[in-house]
Amino acid sequence: MYRVVWLILICCAVQVPLFAQKTQALWLDDLPIKSFSEGIPAVLPKTTAAGDSMLINGRYFNRGVGVNATSILAFYLNGKATEFSALVGVDDKGNKDLPHTFYVVADRKVLFDSGEMRLGDAPKPVNVKLDGVQRLGLLVKVNDEGRTKVYSNWADAQLVMLDKHLPKNIPNTDERYILTPPTAKYPKINSAKVFGATPNNPFLYTIAATGDRPMSFSAKGLPKGLSLDEKTGIITGKVLKKGTYTATLKAKNALGEATKELKIKIGDTIALTPPIGWNGWNSWARNIDQQKVIASAEAMVKMGLNQHGWTYINIDDAWQGKRGGKFNAIQPNDKFPKFTEMVDYIHGLGLKVGVYSTPMITSYAGYIGGSSDFENGQITDSIVANKRAFRYVGKYRFEANDAKQFAEWGIDYLKYDWRIEVPSAERMSVALKQSGRDILYSISNSAPFAHVKDWVRLTNSYRTGPDIRDSWNSLFVSAFTLDKWAPYGGPGHWNDPDMMIVGNVTTGTQLHPTRLTPDEQYSHVSLFSLLATPLLIGCPIEQLDAFTLNLLTNDEVIEIDQDPLGKSARLVWNKDGIQIWLKPLEDGSYAVGLFNVGDFGKTPESYFRWGDETSKSFTFDFAKVGLKGKFMLRDVWRQKDLGIFNGSFITDIRHHGVVMLRMYSK
């Protein structure tokens, strides 16, 4: 009895637990590691980011995580871990010119800093204690500037966890606050104010209007050759003569009527405003099929998105079958058994249809592309099985064949995807213009800035960067760095930072709610609209919740994106964690985004979300961004006038959030 008491007293005195908790060593490569990645390039378990064996200074590793370029891995430990260990270094097949720095950050404290490491350096050991740590970040920082093969490794990486606990994703439980007021019951026309079409090509335009149904539509001043369905508001036909025509649109229901002027420009330029719609890749990836596409189109109507101007239903990679038909063009695979009927049905809803292709022999998903090393254009099963080896433009090319087939089907949009070079872009541009149909031409991905004048000349939109991911880092890289592209975007040729990352998305992992916080989502939609970019929803439309639907149906925000002047916002202030983006509008007013980006990218800690972030008070001095005098300010998200302000405006901006204003000179 006395011995037991004495043992307890000794244990308490030296703070040794009488019954120690069990621990387990957990390999990072046994986790679903992609789900923890908030960077942009690939993250792979047990291999390099390229899928090769991990090799650091001649030493092979069978365990670990391979990353590419700047990499961010974020874990929620909730105090259930005790230790992290690894060997870090630049992979022997990586870029020899770029220094990498590895950091381990826990609850805002840097626990490990490797210093600059280069290819050929011996791996450095990491061993840090994590007792009580809530959030852990593993960061590799490298100034890659778009260069490829920037490979590095967290070799033999292990977490020691208490009991059977596992690391989780960083919580995203902030209030999903709704700002936009409900849509009014009386009619309001939300269509873009200008629309372009080519003479003698099929014309399709739908009057987008909110308000109680039933609703009837009419139009005065339509050019000869066009007709309007008064029940649906769908305008179809062909216009033979070039020119600019002004039509007055009308929408009427039991509560009243609304009118709006529409400029119809029949000429050489289409896509006079950025395309706005849906793309299937971040919803369904390779699992896309005809039923899912139809469900998306029907949901766009059922959810009322079409009443706010959302138009395109775009099928991404994985629809392609074999070559055939009268044009020897790409035909749909067995997931799309009634392709023509599907297109006709979607057009009947007043929506437009897009497809995906590539000038390469195989697409990124491994389907047939627009070229071949065989004269008949076919690809073999062995090519499909080794798809990575055939991601190049083959000897025989079929742009004209495919463009004619797209036109015959009634396709309205083409996403053309590869490592972009001018000759392939030009060949398809010519083929589409000769197809007999207006097909919006969007090239992807990572268009080289050095050739931006060619993209403006040849295409209707061009991807300015890599594939987007649902993280603040990816959004920041994709959109907050677009100022140098801004002078080149405009009517007929738009800067494209990729799809929107709201709702449920599958960007490299299974379908899950976006990891952007609500504040970051408001910033996302605001900046895309200010930049006059394409707005392409990347989530299953039928799964939209009230918050996301509200985010996508603010007509004043969409109007800024669709402004006929077509000017991109410019970055006019970037200081003390605040960015100001300023966009001139056709009516002489300005759209402004005040963004609290914090010190993102400036310190290792800034790459992670710690859960204790706060708002920042900011004085918006008009003169410092080139605006002088008095302005009436309107809160665009709340659709509320704030009053007249002389010279400045003081506001709080939430962390990674935005205050979006429209400014009218007084």
XYZ file of C-alpha atoms in Angstrom:
666
model
C 0.000 0.000 0.000
C 2.728 2.453 1.013
C 4.805 1.516 -2.055
C 1.896 2.360 -4.410
C 1.350 5.760 -2.746
C 5.085 6.476 -2.850
C 5.212 5.553 -6.583
C 2.325 7.898 -7.353
C 4.036 10.739 -5.448
C 7.284 10.189 -7.364
C 5.489 10.151 -10.727
C 3.662 13.374 -9.908
C 6.861 15.063 -8.710
C 8.706 14.377 -11.975
C 5.553 14.827 -14.110
C 5.717 11.321 -15.605
C 2.279 9.968 -16.554
C 1.403 6.853 -14.683
C -0.375 5.417 -17.723
C 1.376 6.824 -20.844
C -0.699 7.168 -24.000
C 0.207 4.881 -26.831
C 1.646 6.373 -30.017
C 1.878 5.227 -33.614
C 4.261 6.278 -36.372
C 2.331 7.215 -39.492
C 3.928 7.511 -42.930
C 2.782 10.657 -44.741
C 2.579 8.658 -47.962
C -0.092 6.413 -46.414
C -2.405 9.417 -46.081
C -4.617 10.728 -48.931
C -1.888 13.306 -49.347
C -3.464 15.226 -52.223
C -6.312 16.268 -49.938
C -3.818 18.045 -47.660
C -2.164 19.957 -50.505
C -2.958 23.653 -50.909
C -0.379 24.226 -53.595
C -1.021 24.036 -57.331
C 1.257 21.375 -58.887
C 1.140 17.642 -58.273
C 1.804 16.030 -54.886
C 2.391 12.263 -54.958
C 3.033 9.579 -52.348
C 6.119 7.326 -52.544
C 7.384 8.996 -55.734
C 8.475 12.346 -57.056
C 5.796 14.706 -58.328
C 6.587 13.301 -61.777
C 5.942 9.705 -60.682
C 9.627 8.657 -60.646
C 11.644 7.179 -57.789
C 12.672 9.743 -55.171
C 16.398 10.412 -55.427
C 18.315 12.986 -53.377
C 22.061 13.349 -53.979
C 22.255 9.805 -55.333
C 20.271 8.254 -52.482
C 16.984 6.499 -53.273
C 13.947 6.634 -50.992
C 10.933 4.322 -51.087
C 8.832 6.309 -48.624
C 7.882 9.965 -48.583
C 6.047 12.626 -50.548
C 7.228 14.207 -53.790
C 6.221 17.810 -54.533
C 6.657 20.293 -57.358
C 7.497 24.009 -57.149
C 6.096 25.898 -54.153
C 4.222 23.305 -52.123
C 1.873 23.716 -49.155
C 0.723 20.786 -47.030
C -1.602 21.674 -44.141
C -2.707 19.309 -41.357
C -5.104 19.664 -38.432
C -3.550 17.694 -35.540
C -5.776 18.906 -32.692
C -3.029 18.237 -30.147
C -2.913 14.532 -31.078
C 0.633 14.378 -32.475
C 4.001 14.254 -30.752
C 6.625 14.399 -33.479
C 7.387 14.926 -37.185
C 10.479 13.628 -38.930
C 11.751 13.515 -42.522
C 14.754 13.932 -44.783
C 14.345 16.843 -47.191
C 16.077 17.840 -50.385
C 15.854 18.715 -54.069
C 15.272 15.672 -56.265
C 18.106 14.717 -58.585
C 15.740 15.083 -61.568
C 14.667 18.532 -60.441
C 15.701 21.971 -61.614
C 19.402 22.558 -61.011
C 19.175 26.346 -61.012
C 16.570 27.040 -58.330
C 17.117 27.102 -54.564
C 14.420 25.456 -52.401
C 13.711 26.188 -48.753
C 11.842 23.714 -46.543
C 9.862 24.873 -43.517
C 7.932 23.149 -40.753
C 5.462 25.566 -39.185
C 3.299 24.738 -36.159
C 0.703 27.082 -34.642
C 2.404 30.101 -36.267
C 5.905 29.104 -35.109
C 8.654 28.045 -37.530
C 10.100 24.857 -36.038
C 12.412 24.013 -38.946
C 14.069 26.106 -41.653
C 16.360 24.224 -44.023
C 17.937 27.284 -45.523
C 18.445 27.309 -49.285
C 18.977 23.860 -50.780
C 19.910 23.021 -54.352
C 20.137 19.951 -56.554
C 23.120 17.890 -55.400
C 22.904 18.895 -51.740
C 22.749 16.042 -49.249
C 19.322 15.525 -47.654
C 18.800 17.377 -44.374
C 17.169 15.677 -41.400
C 14.027 17.118 -39.817
C 12.922 16.116 -36.326
C 10.549 18.382 -34.438
C 8.356 17.899 -31.383
C 4.617 18.536 -31.857
C 3.196 18.079 -28.366
C -0.024 20.076 -28.107
C 0.203 21.433 -31.677
C -3.152 22.152 -33.297
C -2.151 22.989 -36.875
C 0.914 21.911 -38.813
C 2.234 23.273 -42.084
C 4.885 21.790 -44.362
C 6.104 24.359 -46.858
C 8.570 24.196 -49.728
C 9.212 27.662 -51.048
C 10.834 28.199 -54.432
C 10.634 31.027 -56.944
C 9.857 28.834 -59.930
C 8.314 31.580 -62.147
C 6.517 29.009 -64.244
C 9.530 26.788 -64.836
C 8.961 23.040 -64.971
C 10.465 20.019 -63.186
C 10.909 21.901 -59.922
C 10.922 18.662 -57.915
C 11.736 18.205 -54.237
C 10.951 15.566 -51.628
C 9.837 15.069 -48.050
C 11.558 11.674 -47.885
C 10.843 9.141 -45.105
C 8.282 11.624 -43.748
C 6.488 10.441 -40.605
C 4.066 11.816 -38.051
C 3.923 10.234 -34.632
C 0.280 10.338 -33.500
C -1.321 9.591 -30.161
C -3.347 6.387 -29.972
C -5.153 5.814 -33.270
C -5.709 9.477 -34.140
C -5.157 10.643 -37.714
C -4.423 14.123 -39.045
C -7.393 15.883 -40.616
C -7.897 18.710 -43.085
C -7.867 22.247 -41.740
C -11.397 23.090 -40.505
C -13.447 25.382 -42.705
C -16.305 26.164 -40.358
C -16.557 29.950 -40.618
C -20.084 31.312 -40.953
C -21.280 31.218 -44.557
C -22.925 34.595 -44.368
C -25.280 35.694 -47.135
C -25.010 39.309 -48.318
C -27.117 39.554 -51.466
C -30.822 40.304 -50.830
C -33.491 38.028 -52.352
C -34.425 38.556 -55.987
C -37.445 40.820 -56.479
C -40.715 39.419 -57.842
C -41.154 42.142 -60.456
C -39.311 41.718 -63.776
C -35.668 42.675 -64.208
C -33.610 41.937 -67.336
C -30.093 40.782 -66.503
C -28.706 39.912 -69.949
C -25.484 41.479 -71.135
C -26.007 44.801 -72.935
C -24.085 43.775 -76.046
C -23.899 40.617 -78.155
C -21.776 39.775 -81.178
C -22.380 37.334 -84.017
C -20.983 36.599 -87.466
C -23.075 37.285 -90.616
C -25.035 34.262 -91.860
C -24.091 32.069 -88.888
C -26.768 30.651 -86.536
C -27.748 33.162 -83.852
C -28.747 32.150 -80.298
C -29.394 34.649 -77.501
C -31.632 34.232 -74.465
C -33.125 37.148 -72.557
C -32.153 36.534 -68.929
C -34.760 37.971 -66.586
C -35.658 37.502 -62.935
C -39.137 37.901 -61.501
C -42.259 35.875 -60.954
C -43.381 33.489 -63.670
C -45.239 33.286 -65.973
C -43.361 35.954 -67.897
C -43.649 37.041 -71.519
C -40.964 38.574 -73.705
C -40.901 40.924 -76.676
C -38.339 42.916 -78.612
C -38.376 45.927 -80.918
C -35.679 46.672 -83.460
C -34.349 43.172 -83.994
C -32.389 42.952 -87.257
C -33.956 41.140 -90.180
C -33.559 37.395 -89.916
C -34.069 37.090 -86.146
C -37.193 36.016 -84.296
C -38.127 35.882 -80.619
C -40.071 33.212 -78.769
C -42.290 35.302 -76.493
C -42.680 32.501 -73.930
C -38.997 31.640 -73.484
C -37.193 34.834 -74.479
C -34.974 32.854 -76.881
C -33.873 34.790 -79.975
C -32.774 32.703 -82.975
C -32.160 33.025 -86.723
C -29.436 34.426 -88.951
C -28.454 37.987 -89.840
C -26.949 38.437 -93.274
C -25.816 42.027 -93.123
C -22.982 43.417 -91.031
C -23.795 46.286 -88.733
C -24.721 47.400 -85.224
C -28.406 47.083 -84.363
C -30.112 48.412 -81.240
C -33.032 46.370 -79.967
C -35.292 47.117 -77.026
C -36.018 44.027 -74.973
C -39.071 43.715 -72.749
C -39.984 41.245 -69.998
C -43.469 41.358 -68.492
C -45.264 39.554 -65.678
C -48.352 40.213 -63.548
C -46.494 42.764 -61.419
C -45.070 44.942 -64.172
C -42.564 45.081 -66.984
C -38.880 45.797 -67.511
C -37.028 47.023 -70.591
C -33.388 47.022 -71.610
C -31.453 48.043 -74.695
C -29.356 45.411 -76.434
C -26.691 46.241 -78.992
C -26.372 43.453 -81.533
C -23.082 43.693 -83.412
C -22.979 41.576 -86.560
C -19.382 41.444 -87.721
C -16.081 39.678 -87.228
C -16.012 39.549 -83.431
C -17.897 37.246 -81.080
C -17.626 36.963 -77.262
C -18.072 40.702 -76.741
C -18.512 39.931 -73.039
C -16.813 37.103 -71.108
C -18.504 33.690 -71.376
C -20.514 32.760 -68.314
C -21.643 29.217 -67.585
C -20.506 25.820 -66.283
C -17.652 23.408 -66.971
C -17.794 19.746 -65.990
C -14.177 18.886 -65.103
C -14.036 20.082 -61.487
C -17.447 18.502 -60.953
C -17.043 15.062 -62.471
C -13.595 14.830 -64.101
C -13.385 11.582 -66.147
C -16.766 10.410 -64.835
C -18.706 12.881 -66.968
C -21.535 11.391 -69.040
C -24.614 12.449 -70.959
C -26.924 12.113 -67.968
C -24.729 14.369 -65.824
C -24.530 16.996 -68.571
C -28.309 17.066 -69.015
C -28.771 17.201 -65.235
C -26.457 20.224 -65.110
C -28.382 22.016 -67.853
C -31.711 21.307 -66.194
C -30.341 22.435 -62.830
C -29.120 25.700 -64.360
C -32.728 26.415 -65.314
C -34.338 24.974 -62.169
C -31.970 26.903 -59.875
C -32.680 30.069 -61.838
C -29.062 30.671 -62.833
C -30.127 31.204 -66.447
C -32.264 34.136 -65.255
C -29.037 35.850 -64.170
C -27.238 35.308 -67.478
C -25.523 31.951 -66.972
C -25.444 30.361 -70.416
C -22.812 27.720 -71.239
C -22.872 23.999 -70.423
C -19.340 22.847 -71.248
C -18.289 19.199 -71.448
C -14.620 18.819 -70.570
C -12.211 15.950 -71.327
C -13.535 12.335 -71.457
C -16.427 12.641 -73.948
C -14.281 11.586 -76.944
C -14.584 8.225 -78.673
C -13.038 7.329 -82.044
C -12.798 9.144 -85.356
C -15.577 8.584 -87.838
C -18.672 10.077 -89.462
C -18.761 11.972 -92.718
C -15.943 14.314 -91.625
C -13.688 11.612 -90.100
C -13.930 13.689 -86.944
C -13.884 12.801 -83.250
C -17.129 11.070 -82.321
C -18.610 10.757 -78.811
C -17.896 7.642 -76.771
C -20.505 5.283 -75.361
C -21.112 7.557 -72.357
C -22.871 9.917 -74.803
C -25.216 7.667 -76.825
C -27.433 10.498 -78.138
C -25.038 13.384 -78.543
C -26.959 15.358 -81.170
C -30.230 15.005 -79.266
C -28.472 16.187 -76.092
C -27.172 19.329 -77.798
C -30.594 20.096 -79.282
C -32.256 19.626 -75.899
C -29.844 22.023 -74.178
C -30.334 24.605 -76.923
C -34.075 24.259 -76.386
C -33.529 25.392 -72.804
C -31.944 28.573 -74.140
C -28.459 27.441 -73.125
C -25.292 26.822 -75.130
C -23.036 23.762 -75.329
C -19.266 23.423 -75.223
C -16.825 20.556 -75.742
C -13.172 19.839 -75.093
C -10.367 18.840 -77.427
C -6.618 19.078 -77.860
C -4.156 19.226 -80.775
C -2.173 16.438 -79.100
C -2.478 12.766 -80.023
C -4.043 12.034 -76.629
C -5.800 14.329 -74.198
C -4.647 14.712 -70.609
C -7.301 12.186 -69.566
C -6.088 9.736 -72.237
C -8.765 10.176 -74.913
C -8.305 10.753 -78.642
C -7.006 14.156 -79.662
C -6.826 16.298 -82.769
C -3.732 14.744 -84.332
C -2.193 11.348 -84.985
C 0.881 9.650 -86.336
C -1.491 7.565 -88.494
C -2.984 9.044 -91.654
C -6.539 7.989 -90.741
C -6.269 9.703 -87.357
C -6.977 6.696 -85.191
C -5.156 5.793 -81.996
C -4.492 2.275 -80.734
C -5.139 0.724 -77.327
C -1.400 0.755 -76.651
C -1.340 4.524 -77.224
C -4.195 5.014 -74.772
C -2.434 2.784 -72.240
C 0.685 4.976 -72.536
C -1.122 8.296 -72.844
C 1.634 10.388 -71.246
C 4.039 9.398 -74.015
C 1.683 10.766 -76.692
C 1.057 14.240 -75.349
C 2.485 15.867 -78.439
C 1.126 17.069 -81.784
C 1.262 14.246 -84.299
C 2.244 14.185 -87.968
C -1.363 14.241 -89.246
C -3.734 16.942 -87.998
C -7.518 17.132 -88.122
C -8.542 20.625 -87.046
C -10.799 21.214 -90.067
C -12.479 17.809 -89.692
C -13.272 18.374 -86.039
C -14.399 21.989 -86.457
C -16.905 20.981 -89.165
C -18.272 18.247 -86.899
C -18.588 20.637 -83.960
C -20.506 23.076 -86.143
C -22.848 20.396 -87.464
C -23.646 19.285 -83.911
C -24.358 22.883 -82.909
C -21.426 23.305 -80.525
C -20.994 26.867 -79.218
C -17.716 26.664 -77.272
C -14.421 24.807 -77.639
C -11.906 24.351 -74.832
C -8.628 23.476 -76.578
C -6.120 22.142 -74.067
C -2.366 21.519 -74.290
C 0.977 23.190 -73.581
C 0.152 26.078 -75.844
C 2.126 27.042 -78.946
C 1.097 29.434 -81.715
C 0.919 27.147 -84.802
C -1.615 24.742 -83.264
C -3.633 27.629 -81.861
C -3.755 29.287 -85.262
C -4.772 26.189 -87.193
C -7.810 25.604 -84.992
C -8.672 29.311 -85.010
C -8.860 29.257 -88.796
C -10.835 25.990 -88.828
C -13.456 27.332 -86.402
C -13.923 30.545 -88.359
C -14.473 28.494 -91.515
C -16.853 26.038 -89.849
C -20.057 27.988 -90.510
C -20.899 28.468 -86.831
C -19.877 30.894 -84.098
C -17.834 28.738 -81.714
C -16.169 30.525 -78.829
C -12.512 29.463 -78.846
C -10.854 29.043 -75.438
C -7.259 27.796 -75.206
C -5.807 26.107 -72.140
C -3.548 25.980 -70.173
C -0.700 28.262 -69.087
C -0.564 30.380 -72.240
C 2.940 31.876 -72.437
C 2.747 35.606 -71.726
C 5.433 36.234 -74.343
C 2.845 35.423 -77.043
C -0.112 37.289 -75.544
C -0.626 39.330 -78.720
C -1.074 36.085 -80.650
C -3.664 34.825 -78.155
C -5.550 38.124 -78.511
C -5.428 37.790 -82.299
C -6.397 34.124 -82.498
C -8.672 33.247 -79.584
C -11.649 34.379 -77.534
C -10.102 33.454 -74.190
C -6.741 32.131 -73.100
C -5.700 30.511 -69.858
C -3.205 32.709 -68.074
C -1.917 30.061 -65.673
C -2.014 26.453 -64.491
C -5.051 24.477 -63.382
C -6.700 26.109 -60.398
C -7.145 24.339 -57.048
C -9.547 25.145 -54.221
C -7.054 26.912 -51.982
C -6.201 30.530 -51.231
C -2.688 29.986 -52.585
C -4.037 28.772 -55.925
C -6.566 31.603 -56.126
C -3.876 34.127 -55.290
C -1.502 32.809 -57.957
C -4.295 32.477 -60.527
C -5.986 35.855 -60.069
C -4.158 38.297 -57.805
C -1.135 38.237 -60.128
C -2.989 39.071 -63.355
C -2.205 42.772 -63.524
C 0.386 42.333 -66.292
C -2.251 40.577 -68.433
C -4.885 43.273 -67.850
C -4.104 45.538 -70.863
C -4.662 42.660 -73.284
C -8.081 41.391 -72.230
C -11.164 42.928 -73.811
C -14.165 42.332 -76.078
C -13.556 39.197 -78.124
C -10.431 38.082 -76.196
C -10.517 37.526 -72.449
C -7.891 36.714 -69.831
C -8.917 33.387 -68.280
C -7.637 32.330 -64.819
C -9.579 29.020 -65.011
C -12.831 27.727 -63.519
C -14.431 28.957 -60.330
C -13.687 27.014 -57.156
C -16.905 27.407 -55.181
C -19.384 24.721 -54.139
C -18.426 21.038 -54.196
C -15.322 20.473 -56.292
C -12.997 17.638 -57.255
C -9.653 19.303 -57.981
C -7.376 16.291 -57.712
C -9.296 14.580 -54.901
C -12.819 13.232 -54.417
C -15.782 15.618 -54.514
C -15.682 17.846 -51.439
C -16.784 21.309 -50.306
C -14.378 24.012 -51.457
C -11.590 24.708 -48.992
C -11.936 28.439 -49.558
C -13.394 30.190 -46.532
C -16.587 32.207 -47.080
C -14.502 35.400 -47.080
C -12.168 33.927 -49.687
C -15.137 32.920 -51.837
C -16.447 36.493 -51.841
C -12.965 37.656 -52.828
C -12.840 35.001 -55.553
C -16.095 35.988 -57.276
C -15.362 39.697 -56.789
C -11.909 39.615 -58.347
C -12.931 37.409 -61.279
C -15.709 39.904 -62.045
C -13.419 42.915 -61.676
C -10.890 41.291 -63.994
C -13.581 40.692 -66.656
C -12.736 36.999 -66.797
C -14.899 34.099 -67.968
C -17.150 32.909 -65.139
C -17.364 29.128 -65.359
C -18.922 27.329 -62.405
C -16.827 24.281 -61.532
C -19.193 22.441 -59.182
C -22.258 20.242 -59.782
C -25.040 22.779 -60.225
C -27.690 20.458 -58.809
C -25.720 20.356 -55.532
C -25.642 24.117 -54.972
C -26.479 25.173 -51.425
C -28.124 28.477 -50.511
C -24.816 30.244 -49.790
C -23.154 29.287 -53.084
C -26.289 29.995 -55.113
C -26.491 33.441 -53.517
C -22.831 33.979 -54.334
C -23.465 33.247 -58.017
C -26.688 35.224 -58.511
C -25.775 38.773 -57.531
C -26.722 40.650 -60.704
C -24.709 43.744 -59.794
C -21.524 41.677 -59.478
C -22.229 39.837 -62.734
C -22.978 43.149 -64.460
C -19.465 44.330 -63.574
C -17.986 41.228 -65.210
C -20.239 41.646 -68.251
C -19.721 45.404 -68.651
C -19.636 46.275 -72.389
C -16.489 48.393 -72.051
C -14.643 45.151 -71.337
C -11.829 46.705 -69.324
C -10.003 44.618 -66.752
C -9.431 46.044 -63.294
C -5.895 47.175 -62.525
C -3.968 46.806 -59.304
C -3.645 50.405 -58.107
C -2.669 49.834 -54.447
C -0.668 47.065 -52.794
C 0.526 48.024 -49.341
C 0.253 46.809 -45.746
C -1.696 43.718 -46.718
C -4.362 45.600 -48.697
C -4.820 45.424 -52.456
C -7.102 47.777 -54.396
C -8.275 46.780 -57.862
C -9.978 49.516 -59.912
C -12.109 48.908 -63.015
C -13.621 51.634 -65.260
C -17.145 50.922 -66.484
C -19.025 51.940 -69.617
C -21.302 54.446 -67.833
C -18.348 56.367 -66.356
C -18.562 54.816 -62.905
C -15.895 52.630 -61.330
C -15.957 49.191 -59.746
C -13.513 48.795 -56.876
C -12.363 45.829 -54.829
C -10.687 46.422 -51.465
C -8.998 43.105 -50.584
C -7.365 42.117 -47.301
C -4.707 39.693 -48.563
C -2.648 39.977 -45.370
C 1.054 39.267 -45.708
C 0.404 36.195 -47.844
C 3.582 34.841 -49.370
C 5.886 37.096 -47.369
C 6.542 34.775 -44.415
C 6.361 30.990 -43.997
C 3.484 31.410 -41.536
C 1.420 33.393 -44.045
C 0.870 30.364 -46.298
C -1.395 28.674 -43.749
C -4.736 29.334 -42.050
C -4.412 29.338 -38.261
C -7.993 30.084 -37.228
C -7.209 33.300 -35.340
C -7.210 35.741 -38.265
C -8.913 39.123 -37.771
C -10.373 41.944 -39.825
C -8.411 45.058 -40.685
C -9.605 48.675 -40.612
C -8.702 50.534 -43.788
C -9.032 54.109 -44.972
C -9.643 54.157 -48.706
C -8.071 57.419 -49.879
C -9.547 58.101 -53.321
C -6.744 60.411 -54.453
C -4.098 57.756 -53.857
C -5.635 55.618 -56.605
C -6.184 58.515 -58.994
C -9.786 59.419 -58.070
C -10.610 62.932 -56.929
C -13.703 64.557 -55.502
C -16.986 63.233 -54.167
C -18.419 59.834 -54.981
C -21.651 58.033 -54.290
C -20.610 54.614 -53.020
C -22.689 51.486 -53.414
C -21.965 48.211 -51.642
C -22.322 45.823 -54.573
C -22.670 42.597 -52.594
C -25.338 44.050 -50.320
C -26.848 46.031 -53.219
C -27.043 49.012 -50.894
C -26.143 52.693 -51.296
C -23.681 53.819 -48.618
C -23.911 57.564 -49.252
C -21.731 60.324 -50.693
C -18.110 60.415 -49.536
C -15.636 63.223 -50.096
C -12.091 62.006 -50.639
C -12.084 58.887 -48.495
C -14.035 55.961 -47.056
C -13.272 53.976 -43.895
C -14.223 50.307 -43.659
C -13.310 46.997 -42.031
C -12.135 44.242 -44.381
C -12.251 40.649 -43.206
C -9.129 38.463 -43.493
C -8.808 37.331 -47.122
C -12.126 39.105 -47.641
C -13.294 41.999 -49.769
C -15.342 45.156 -49.775
C -16.657 45.596 -53.317
C -17.904 49.037 -54.309
C -19.345 50.848 -57.277
C -18.384 54.515 -57.337
C -20.395 57.247 -59.062
C -18.856 60.712 -59.374
C -20.854 63.514 -57.721
